[in-house]
CSV table of C-alpha atoms in Angstrom, one decimal:
chain,number,residue,atom,x,y,z
A,28,MET,CA,-52.1,8.0,47.3
A,29,PRO,CA,-54.4,9.7,44.8
A,30,SER,CA,-55.0,13.5,45.2
A,31,SER,CA,-58.3,14.6,46.7
A,32,LYS,CA,-58.5,17.4,44.0
A,33,SER,CA,-58.9,17.5,40.3
A,34,THR,CA,-58.1,20.0,37.5
A,35,SER,CA,-60.8,21.4,35.2
A,36,SER,CA,-60.3,22.0,31.4
A,37,ALA,CA,-59.5,25.7,32.2
A,38,GLY,CA,-56.6,24.6,34.4
A,39,ILE,CA,-58.3,25.6,37.6
A,40,ARG,CA,-58.1,23.0,40.4
A,41,THR,CA,-61.5,22.2,41.8
A,42,PRO,CA,-62.6,19.9,44.5
A,43,ARG,CA,-63.1,16.3,43.3
A,44,ARG,CA,-66.6,14.9,43.9
A,45,ARG,CA,-66.4,12.0,46.3
A,46,VAL,CA,-68.7,9.0,45.4
A,47,PRO,CA,-69.9,6.8,48.3
A,48,ILE,CA,-68.8,3.2,48.1
A,49,ASN,CA,-72.4,2.0,48.1
A,50,ARG,CA,-73.1,4.0,44.9
A,51,CYS,CA,-70.0,2.3,43.2
A,52,VAL,CA,-71.3,-1.1,44.2
A,53,GLU,CA,-74.8,-0.4,42.9
A,54,ASP,CA,-73.6,1.1,39.6
A,55,ARG,CA,-71.5,-2.1,38.9
A,56,GLY,CA,-74.4,-4.4,39.8
A,57,SER,CA,-72.4,-6.0,42.6
A,58,SER,CA,-73.3,-6.6,46.2
A,59,ARG,CA,-71.4,-5.1,49.1
A,60,SER,CA,-70.3,-8.6,50.2
A,61,ASP,CA,-68.7,-9.3,46.8
A,62,LEU,CA,-66.6,-6.2,47.2
A,63,HIS,CA,-65.4,-7.2,50.6
A,64,TYR,CA,-64.7,-10.7,49.3
A,65,HIS,CA,-62.5,-9.5,46.5
A,66,ARG,CA,-60.7,-7.0,48.7
A,67,GLN,CA,-60.0,-9.7,51.3
A,68,ARG,CA,-58.8,-12.1,48.6
A,69,PHE,CA,-56.5,-9.5,47.2
A,70,ASN,CA,-55.0,-8.7,50.6
A,71,SER,CA,-54.6,-12.4,51.4
A,72,GLU,CA,-52.8,-13.4,48.2
A,73,ASP,CA,-49.1,-13.8,48.5
A,74,ARG,CA,-47.7,-11.5,45.8
A,75,ASP,CA,-44.2,-12.9,46.4
A,76,ARG,CA,-45.2,-16.5,45.9
A,77,ASP,CA,-43.1,-16.8,42.7
A,78,TRP,CA,-40.1,-15.3,44.3
A,79,LYS,CA,-40.4,-17.6,47.3
A,80,THR,CA,-40.5,-20.6,44.9
A,81,VAL,CA,-37.3,-19.6,43.2
A,82,ILE,CA,-35.5,-18.8,46.4
A,83,ARG,CA,-36.5,-22.1,48.1
A,84,ALA,CA,-35.3,-24.0,45.0
A,85,LEU,CA,-31.9,-22.3,45.1
A,86,PHE,CA,-31.6,-22.9,48.9
A,87,ASP,CA,-32.4,-26.6,48.4
A,88,LYS,CA,-30.1,-26.8,45.4
A,89,HIS,CA,-27.1,-25.7,47.5
A,90,GLU,CA,-28.2,-27.9,50.5
A,91,GLY,CA,-28.7,-25.1,52.9
A,92,ARG,CA,-25.2,-23.7,52.5
A,93,TYR,CA,-26.3,-20.3,51.1
A,94,GLY,CA,-27.4,-17.4,53.2
A,95,TYR,CA,-29.4,-14.5,51.7
A,96,ARG,CA,-26.3,-12.8,50.3
A,97,ARG,CA,-25.2,-15.7,48.1
A,98,ILE,CA,-28.8,-16.4,47.2
A,99,HIS,CA,-29.1,-12.8,46.0
A,100,LEU,CA,-25.9,-13.2,44.0
A,101,GLU,CA,-27.2,-16.4,42.4
A,102,LEU,CA,-30.4,-14.7,41.5
A,103,GLN,CA,-28.5,-11.8,39.9
A,104,ALA,CA,-26.3,-14.3,38.0
A,105,GLN,CA,-29.5,-15.9,36.6
A,106,GLY,CA,-30.8,-12.5,35.4
A,107,TYR,CA,-33.3,-11.7,38.1
A,108,ASP,CA,-33.6,-8.1,39.3
A,109,VAL,CA,-34.3,-8.1,43.0
A,110,ASN,CA,-33.0,-6.2,46.1
A,111,HIS,CA,-30.9,-8.2,48.6
A,112,LYS,CA,-33.1,-6.9,51.4
A,113,LYS,CA,-36.1,-8.4,49.8
A,114,VAL,CA,-34.3,-11.7,49.5
A,115,GLN,CA,-33.4,-11.5,53.2
A,116,ARG,CA,-37.0,-10.7,54.2
A,117,LEU,CA,-38.5,-13.6,52.1
A,118,MET,CA,-36.0,-16.1,53.4
A,119,GLY,CA,-37.0,-15.0,56.9
A,120,GLU,CA,-40.6,-15.6,56.1
A,121,LEU,CA,-39.8,-19.0,54.7
A,122,GLY,CA,-37.7,-19.9,57.7
A,123,LEU,CA,-34.7,-20.5,55.4
A,124,LYS,CA,-31.4,-20.1,57.3
A,125,CYS,CA,-27.9,-21.5,56.9
A,126,VAL,CA,-27.7,-23.8,59.9
A,127,LYS,CA,-24.0,-24.7,59.4
A,128,PHE,CA,-21.7,-23.4,62.1
A,129,ILE,CA,-18.0,-23.1,62.7
A,130,ARG,CA,-16.0,-24.8,65.4
A,131,LYS,CA,-12.4,-23.9,65.7
A,132,SER,CA,-10.2,-26.9,65.3
A,133,ARG,CA,-6.9,-26.6,63.5
A,134,TYR,CA,-4.2,-29.0,62.5
A,135,ARG,CA,-0.8,-27.6,63.4
A,136,SER,CA,2.2,-29.0,61.5
A,137,TYR,CA,4.7,-26.5,62.9
A,138,GLN,CA,7.5,-28.3,64.9
A,139,GLY,CA,9.9,-25.4,65.2
A,140,LYS,CA,12.8,-24.8,62.8
A,141,VAL,CA,13.7,-28.1,61.3
A,142,GLY,CA,14.8,-27.0,57.9
A,143,THR,CA,14.7,-23.9,55.6
A,144,ILE,CA,12.5,-21.0,56.5
A,145,ALA,CA,11.6,-19.0,53.4
A,146,LYS,CA,10.8,-15.3,53.5
A,147,ASN,CA,7.2,-14.1,53.1
A,148,ARG,CA,7.3,-13.2,49.4
A,149,LEU,CA,3.5,-13.1,49.0
A,150,ASN,CA,3.1,-10.6,52.0
A,151,ARG,CA,-0.7,-11.0,51.9
A,152,ARG,CA,-0.9,-9.9,48.2
A,153,PHE,CA,-3.5,-12.6,47.3
A,154,SER,CA,-4.5,-11.3,43.9
A,155,THR,CA,-2.9,-11.6,40.5
A,156,PRO,CA,-4.1,-11.2,36.9
A,157,HIS,CA,-2.1,-14.2,35.7
A,158,ALA,CA,-2.9,-17.9,36.1
A,159,LEU,CA,-0.5,-20.0,38.1
A,160,GLN,CA,1.7,-17.0,39.1
A,161,LYS,CA,0.7,-17.2,42.8
A,162,MET,CA,-0.4,-20.4,44.5
A,163,THR,CA,-1.0,-21.3,48.1
A,164,THR,CA,-1.2,-24.6,50.0
A,165,ASP,CA,-1.7,-26.0,53.5
A,166,VAL,CA,-2.7,-29.1,55.4
A,167,THR,CA,-5.9,-29.6,57.5
A,168,GLU,CA,-7.3,-32.5,59.5
A,169,PHE,CA,-10.7,-34.2,59.8
A,170,LYS,CA,-11.9,-36.9,62.2
A,171,CYS,CA,-13.5,-40.1,60.9
A,172,THR,CA,-15.3,-43.0,62.5
A,173,GLY,CA,-13.1,-45.7,64.1
A,174,GLU,CA,-10.7,-43.1,65.5
A,175,GLU,CA,-9.3,-42.6,62.0
A,176,LYS,CA,-8.3,-39.2,60.6
A,177,LEU,CA,-8.2,-37.8,57.1
A,178,TYR,CA,-5.6,-35.2,56.1
A,179,LEU,CA,-6.2,-32.9,53.2
A,180,SER,CA,-3.7,-30.8,51.3
A,181,PRO,CA,-4.9,-28.7,48.4
A,182,VAL,CA,-3.2,-26.2,46.2
A,183,MET,CA,-5.1,-23.0,45.3
A,184,ASP,CA,-4.4,-20.8,42.3
A,185,LEU,CA,-4.8,-17.2,43.6
A,186,TYR,CA,-5.7,-16.0,40.1
A,187,ASN,CA,-9.3,-17.2,40.4
A,188,GLY,CA,-9.4,-19.1,43.8
A,189,GLU,CA,-9.7,-22.5,42.0
A,190,ILE,CA,-8.4,-25.7,43.7
A,191,ILE,CA,-6.1,-27.0,41.0
A,192,GLY,CA,-4.9,-30.1,42.9
A,193,MET,CA,-5.3,-32.0,46.2
A,194,SER,CA,-4.0,-35.0,48.1
A,195,MET,CA,-5.7,-36.9,50.9
A,196,SER,CA,-4.2,-39.4,53.3
A,197,LYS,CA,-4.7,-41.1,56.7
A,198,TRP,CA,-1.3,-39.8,57.8
A,199,PRO,CA,0.4,-36.4,57.4
A,200,THR,CA,3.6,-37.8,55.9
A,201,LEU,CA,6.1,-36.0,53.7
A,202,ASP,CA,5.1,-38.2,50.7
A,203,PHE,CA,1.5,-37.0,51.2
A,204,VAL,CA,2.4,-33.4,50.4
A,205,LEU,CA,5.1,-34.2,47.8
A,206,GLU,CA,2.5,-36.3,45.9
A,207,LEU,CA,0.4,-33.1,45.6
A,208,LEU,CA,3.3,-31.0,44.4
A,209,TYR,CA,4.2,-33.5,41.7
A,210,ARG,CA,0.6,-33.5,40.5
A,211,VAL,CA,0.5,-29.7,39.9
A,212,LEU,CA,4.0,-29.3,38.5
A,213,PRO,CA,3.1,-30.4,34.9
A,214,ALA,CA,0.4,-27.6,34.8
A,215,VAL,CA,2.9,-25.1,36.0
A,216,GLU,CA,5.5,-26.1,33.5
A,217,GLU,CA,3.1,-26.1,30.5
A,218,GLN,CA,0.8,-23.1,31.3
A,219,ALA,CA,2.5,-20.6,33.6
A,220,VAL,CA,3.5,-17.5,31.8
A,221,TYR,CA,5.3,-15.9,34.7
A,222,ARG,CA,7.5,-17.5,37.3
A,223,THR,CA,5.4,-19.2,40.0
A,224,THR,CA,5.4,-18.5,43.7
A,225,ILE,CA,3.9,-21.1,46.1
A,226,HIS,CA,3.0,-20.0,49.6
A,227,SER,CA,2.6,-22.1,52.7
A,228,ASP,CA,3.0,-21.9,56.5
A,229,GLN,CA,6.1,-23.0,58.3
A,230,GLY,CA,5.0,-26.6,58.7
A,231,TRP,CA,7.7,-29.2,58.8
A,232,HIS,CA,6.7,-30.5,55.4
A,233,TYR,CA,7.5,-27.2,53.7
A,234,GLN,CA,10.8,-26.8,55.5
A,235,HIS,CA,11.9,-30.3,54.5
A,236,PRO,CA,14.9,-30.5,52.0
A,237,ALA,CA,12.8,-32.6,49.6
A,238,TRP,CA,10.1,-30.0,49.3
A,239,VAL,CA,12.6,-27.1,49.0
A,240,LYS,CA,14.7,-29.0,46.4
A,241,ALA,CA,11.6,-29.9,44.3
A,242,LEU,CA,10.7,-26.2,44.1
A,243,LYS,CA,14.2,-25.0,43.2
A,244,LYS,CA,14.4,-27.6,40.5
A,245,GLN,CA,11.3,-26.2,38.8
A,246,ARG,CA,12.5,-22.6,39.5
A,247,ILE,CA,9.4,-21.9,41.7
A,248,PHE,CA,9.8,-19.2,44.4
A,249,GLN,CA,9.0,-20.4,47.9
A,250,SER,CA,7.1,-18.2,50.3
A,251,MET,CA,6.2,-18.8,53.9
A,252,SER,CA,3.9,-17.1,56.5
A,253,ARG,CA,5.4,-15.6,59.5
A,254,LYS,CA,5.4,-17.9,62.6
A,255,GLY,CA,1.9,-18.1,64.2
A,256,THR,CA,0.4,-15.7,61.7
A,257,CYS,CA,-2.6,-17.4,60.0
A,258,ALA,CA,-3.6,-14.2,58.2
A,259,ASP,CA,-0.5,-14.5,56.0
A,260,ASN,CA,-2.2,-17.5,54.4
A,261,ALA,CA,-5.7,-16.1,54.6
A,262,ALA,CA,-6.9,-17.4,51.2
A,263,MET,CA,-6.3,-21.0,52.1
A,264,GLU,CA,-7.6,-20.6,55.7
A,265,ASN,CA,-10.8,-19.1,54.3
A,266,PHE,CA,-11.2,-22.1,51.9
A,267,PHE,CA,-10.7,-24.5,54.8
A,268,GLY,CA,-13.3,-22.6,56.8
A,269,LEU,CA,-15.9,-22.8,54.0
A,270,LEU,CA,-15.2,-26.5,53.4
A,271,GLN,CA,-15.5,-27.4,57.1
A,272,GLN,CA,-18.5,-25.2,57.6
A,273,GLU,CA,-20.5,-26.4,54.6
A,274,MET,CA,-19.9,-30.1,54.5
A,275,TYR,CA,-18.3,-31.3,57.7
A,276,TYR,CA,-19.3,-29.5,60.9
A,277,GLY,CA,-22.7,-30.3,62.2
A,278,GLU,CA,-22.7,-33.7,60.4
A,279,ALA,CA,-22.2,-37.2,61.9
A,280,LEU,CA,-18.8,-38.7,61.6
A,281,VAL,CA,-18.4,-41.0,58.6
A,282,SER,CA,-15.7,-43.5,57.5
A,283,TYR,CA,-12.5,-42.4,55.8
A,284,GLU,CA,-13.6,-43.5,52.4
A,285,GLU,CA,-17.0,-41.8,52.7
A,286,LEU,CA,-15.4,-38.5,53.9
A,287,LYS,CA,-12.9,-38.7,51.0
A,288,GLN,CA,-15.7,-38.9,48.5
A,289,ARG,CA,-17.6,-36.1,50.1
A,290,ILE,CA,-14.5,-33.8,50.0
A,291,GLU,CA,-14.0,-34.7,46.3
A,292,ARG,CA,-17.6,-33.8,45.5
A,293,TYR,CA,-17.4,-30.6,47.5
A,294,ILE,CA,-14.3,-29.4,45.8
A,295,TYR,CA,-15.9,-30.1,42.4
A,296,TYR,CA,-18.9,-28.1,43.5
A,297,TYR,CA,-16.6,-25.3,44.8
A,298,ASN,CA,-14.7,-25.0,41.6
A,299,ASN,CA,-17.6,-25.3,39.2
A,300,LYS,CA,-20.9,-24.2,40.9
A,301,ARG,CA,-20.3,-22.3,44.1
A,302,ILE,CA,-20.4,-18.5,43.5
A,303,LYS,CA,-17.2,-16.7,44.4
A,304,GLN,CA,-17.9,-13.1,45.4
A,305,LYS,CA,-14.4,-12.2,44.2
A,306,LEU,CA,-15.3,-13.3,40.7
A,307,ALA,CA,-18.9,-12.0,40.8
A,308,ALA,CA,-17.5,-8.5,41.6
C-alpha cells in the first residue's frame, strides 16, 4: 500500500496532498461511470486464466491420474515457476480432482514352506546406483468379464524403478513366472556390471526348484521377504497400487484381451511418461 506521506527535495517528509477521485476523472476527461466500469472489469478478469488452461491440459493428458503434487512436478519439469499451493488452489477452483480410489484386494501365492526359503538379502534397501544390481518381482491378480482372471508378474529394476519385463496369463502357473525370468536374463547377462539380486515374497513359485535352479545357474542372488511382511517388497507393492488405482479400480470390467492391452499401455506410460518423484528429486 502506498505511503500517505511524501519527501521534499530537502529531505523533509511532508504530508502528501490528497486529490479527490472526481478531480482525477475530470482531469482525464473521463466520466465517473467509465472509471467504475474499468475497475469492475479489472476485478472480474481471471488473472490465472493461462495457468488454469495449462493445468487443465496436463490433467486431461494424464486422464485424471494426477493430483496437484504431480501436476506441480510436471509444470516444473516443463520449466514453469509456480508454487505448489497455487496449483492446489487453481485445481480446486477448476474442480479437478483425482477420482481414482484404492480397494484392497491382494493375490496371495504363499502356500507354506514347499521349497527353498531364501534369506532377506535386500532387507528393504531399495536403492542402488547401478542398473540391474537389485531387482524385485511379484504376482498380482485382476478380474475380467466372464469370470476370467488375469495374472500379472513384472520385474522392476530398483536402479530407476523401471519395469524391465512382464508376463501375463489366465492362470498363475510356474511356467508363467519362469517365462518372465527367461525374458530378463539376457539383459542381466549383457548389461549388469555387478552381481544381480532378485527379490520376491515367499510365494510357491519362488520356492520352486526350477526357479531356484535358474537363478543359481546365472549366479543371481535370491532374496525373499519375511513371511507376511509386505513392506519387505514395498517397491513392487507400491507399483501394483499405482497400477490398480490409476487404470483398474473404478472402471468397468473388461475382457482378458482388452485388460491385457490396457496394462501394456499403462506400463509403457509408466516407464516413459509418468513422473517418478524419486527421479525428479
